[in-house]
Amino acid sequence: MDEDIQQKQQLGLLNRRNSISLPAGLNNMEPVEYDPQLTPESARHDGYETSDTFSDGGISDAESSIPEMEARKLPLTPGRNARKKSVMPGLHSLSKTDVDDNRSDITDLDDHSPGNSITSVNSISSLLKEKLLMTFPRALKRRKKPKEYKLRVFVTMLFFAIVFLVTFAHIFYHQQVLQRAYFEKIRFNKEERIVRLYNNEGVEIALGYLGVDLRGDDRVHQCLPQDQKKDIVCLEWMHRARLYLSYSQMEIKGQKGDFRCYRFTWESLHPNTQLTDCFENGKQHGHWYGGGRTLGMAWPVELGQVEMSAFVTGHIGRHRWGSVLKRYFINSRGVAISVDSETPLYVSINAERETRLCLQARQDDFAYVTHKGLPKLNYSVCTSSNMKLLHSFLSEKSLWDGLTKSDAEAINSLVYEPVWQIAPRDKLLLTQSAIANYTDSVNDLGFLRQGYVLLNEHWQVHVGDLTLDKERFPTMEETIDIIHRRGFRIALTIQPFISTESKNFAVAVEKGLLITERGSEQLRKVPALTRYKSVSSAGMLDVTNNETIPWMHAQLTDLLEKYKVDSFYLDMGTAYDMPQYYQLKQNLTNPDLYKTLFTNKMSNRIRVLGVSGAISRPPAPVFVSLPTLSSTWESLQVIIPTILTYGIVGYPFLMPGPVGGDYLPSYDQDGSNITFRGLGIGDHKVSDSHLPNKELYIRWLQLATFLPVIRYSHLPSDYVSDNQVLEQAKVLTALRLQTVNPLLNKLILEALNTGVPLIRPLWMLDPSDSACHLVVDEFSVGDELIVAPILSKGTFEREVYLPAGVWKDGIDGSLRKGSRWLHSYKVPGDKIAYFVKMPDNTRF
């Protein structure tokens, strides 16, 4: 028995006692020699091994002799995890059975031992010293992390993984599952009001945000049965708005790809509800083009910015939009938006929400004052495989309707022959002798062809007289006859405005032919007055009155029959030139519809050469003019994006302004405000200082050589101090006759058949080439000729991009491969860069 106990003592399996109660008088006793057999070893309950004595010795020899790795292999007993507070009787007095079977009971005797009280201070100090020395170093060395820690980490990670998966599934459900495919190639999330359009390959081509001004907590519901329509999806936001969504698909014979159109119709259900839909533009969402002229004339539209404003014609600089508009936008990814004419349309570009084209239906007190009820936003979104096919599909095809042989000749004459615009600074300078001298000077040049002589509105004493000024044109009948014999034709500018000083103003008031003030009494119609150009006070003819156009045509009969006037130019102003509180006999949903009515009614009675503004394509052979421009380099730079924009929105026949600009800019004394004065003509000789800059005039003439119509105000021979301008005009005239005119003649027939423009952006040659989408200073004449003019002062080189194919350099005759940039391409001052398309099988 004693041998077993000693063996277990050496192995550290028995517990030591924490304290010993000693009898009194032991301090006087001699110390007993240390005997290892009397100091049995026990296992510490904190997991470490130590001696059972409390002498200054730290670790017994037996304990220190056991290697650490061997100690780790020793089996643990339950009693080793309990802290002992009392000293047990010597283990040698216990039987082996007691030691083995009741080991756990030993640890439970702490508080019940009769020797539990501490009677020696030395024992306490020894105990504390030993614990401090033995517990901390060895605890740091031997402590192990419990196995439960790893389990807890695993459970925590599993919990967070489950939370992540549930959250992801929730988001995916709302973004994907709720994006219901109501129709083919479209997904609409009705909760977030996000619409996505896809092409045949499943690639997203458009991203739209519908009803952006609706509150986020507005719930969407299916429409009530009485509000639903057949084959149309109907959704309603209670007491806020209602949306109808329909779909149609067409396949055009002879054209590749399908054409899909989605119809969005919003109805407001509350006066405070604004109906606004936005579509992303730029980068991965494609580039938008169209609309009309804006300040700076951005191409594509995301490069500019337009605040939310009424989509009606105006004057650039004072208003957001120019004089020629169309409710049509097309995207480089094969998406087009067309807004219904009945919608009170407001448009913004990159305004409050960056990189977005936004459409809004809103009624106001001017542009859309006649709308009744709550506003509606009605538009279509059409898609195809690429924007060239889509644009061709959406272009008007009825240009031949009603076209006569004389109409076709009028179109060709404008392309082959220049327009000679006579618009002096002072109307007193416009005389019959000035006109005769001007035409005589043109013929003296010998290389310029005759064409239309266009007189501005000052051929009358007062605007609205509609008769020639007898003082300045006493024998105009003979003068016009001379002009005709010289090969020219005469065109007069007329307007729907009648000056209050005109003899016809009182007549028009008496007959009720003028627009009246809104709210005036029914029996006392008060004419609404406005101002336009040089006329400070004028009335405006009411074209919705069926008696107005016949009366005006009767006034023009004398000019047609007596003076043999060939044509008229309609200068109609913009929506903002109408009286502020206008009231027509028949309400118009859009003030710009006035232009359409006036143009159509007048062109049915007289020959119309061109119009100053439009919101829809006028009947052929009427040309649409570009806006008036000052004689500056900035004006030259906006011509190309303007003519490209007008072309793609549906105006193939365009008439640019005169070479060198319409007006010379002049500055106030402080230089802060810009005013304009007209260009001198005829018998009023001016010095070179009052002419457009010579370099500007030459670069402008180079550009105009490739445009549908060339319009002159100043003759090249007016630059008497330098013969360079005249020589350049001769070279460019020959180039137009030999290269440009034959091509334009062919393109006219194509435009009449298909509605495509004569002057085209590069992306119409290769819609898949992303580089073509952003080129703003080049254009193509049809698909066969690319023009890259110089548009900046003192510049003799530029970057040129050529689409796919082989192109012949118009300057040096070399062949150049397409789909690449020509960097630092040299262009001398007397040259213009142009490139002619060669057959596909052409080899270098």
mmCIF file of C-alpha atoms in Angstrom, residues 23 28 42 64 89 106 184 198 201 205 253 304 318-319 361 404 448 457 476 523 572 574 576 583 604 633 751:
data_model
loop_
_atom_site.group_PDB
_atom_site.id
_atom_site.type_symbol
_atom_site.label_atom_id
_atom_site.label_comp_id
_atom_site.label_asym_id
_atom_site.label_seq_id
_atom_site.Cartn_x
_atom_site.Cartn_y
_atom_site.Cartn_z
ATOM 1 C CA PRO A 23 0.438 22.907 17.662
ATOM 2 C CA ASN A 28 11.253 26.561 19.558
ATOM 3 C CA SER A 42 -0.223 15.967 -5.275
ATOM 4 C CA SER A 64 11.251 18.772 -11.747
ATOM 5 C CA PRO A 89 -5.403 13.635 6.246
ATOM 6 C CA ILE A 106 -11.744 14.561 -1.384
ATOM 7 C CA GLU A 184 -40.951 41.006 -74.603
ATOM 8 C CA TYR A 198 -33.032 44.667 -73.708
ATOM 9 C CA GLU A 201 -29.004 39.257 -77.248
ATOM 10 C CA ILE A 205 -29.816 48.954 -73.764
ATOM 11 C CA LYS A 253 -39.813 43.838 -95.202
ATOM 12 C CA GLY A 304 -24.581 69.950 -72.239
ATOM 13 C CA ARG A 318 -32.764 84.140 -73.531
ATOM 14 C CA HIS A 319 -34.481 80.748 -73.550
ATOM 15 C CA ALA A 361 -45.847 66.765 -68.096
ATOM 16 C CA THR A 404 -45.184 68.568 -108.177
ATOM 17 C CA LEU A 448 -20.943 82.290 -109.189
ATOM 18 C CA GLU A 457 -38.972 92.334 -94.074
ATOM 19 C CA MET A 476 -39.668 97.820 -108.717
ATOM 20 C CA LEU A 523 -68.133 91.453 -77.739
ATOM 21 C CA MET A 572 -42.609 83.371 -87.841
ATOM 22 C CA THR A 574 -40.801 81.708 -81.706
ATOM 23 C CA TYR A 576 -42.083 83.516 -76.844
ATOM 24 C CA GLN A 583 -56.187 83.822 -76.893
ATOM 25 C CA ASN A 604 -50.994 75.696 -100.102
ATOM 26 C CA TRP A 633 -15.657 81.585 -84.432
ATOM 27 C CA ALA A 751 -34.397 61.868 -98.759
#
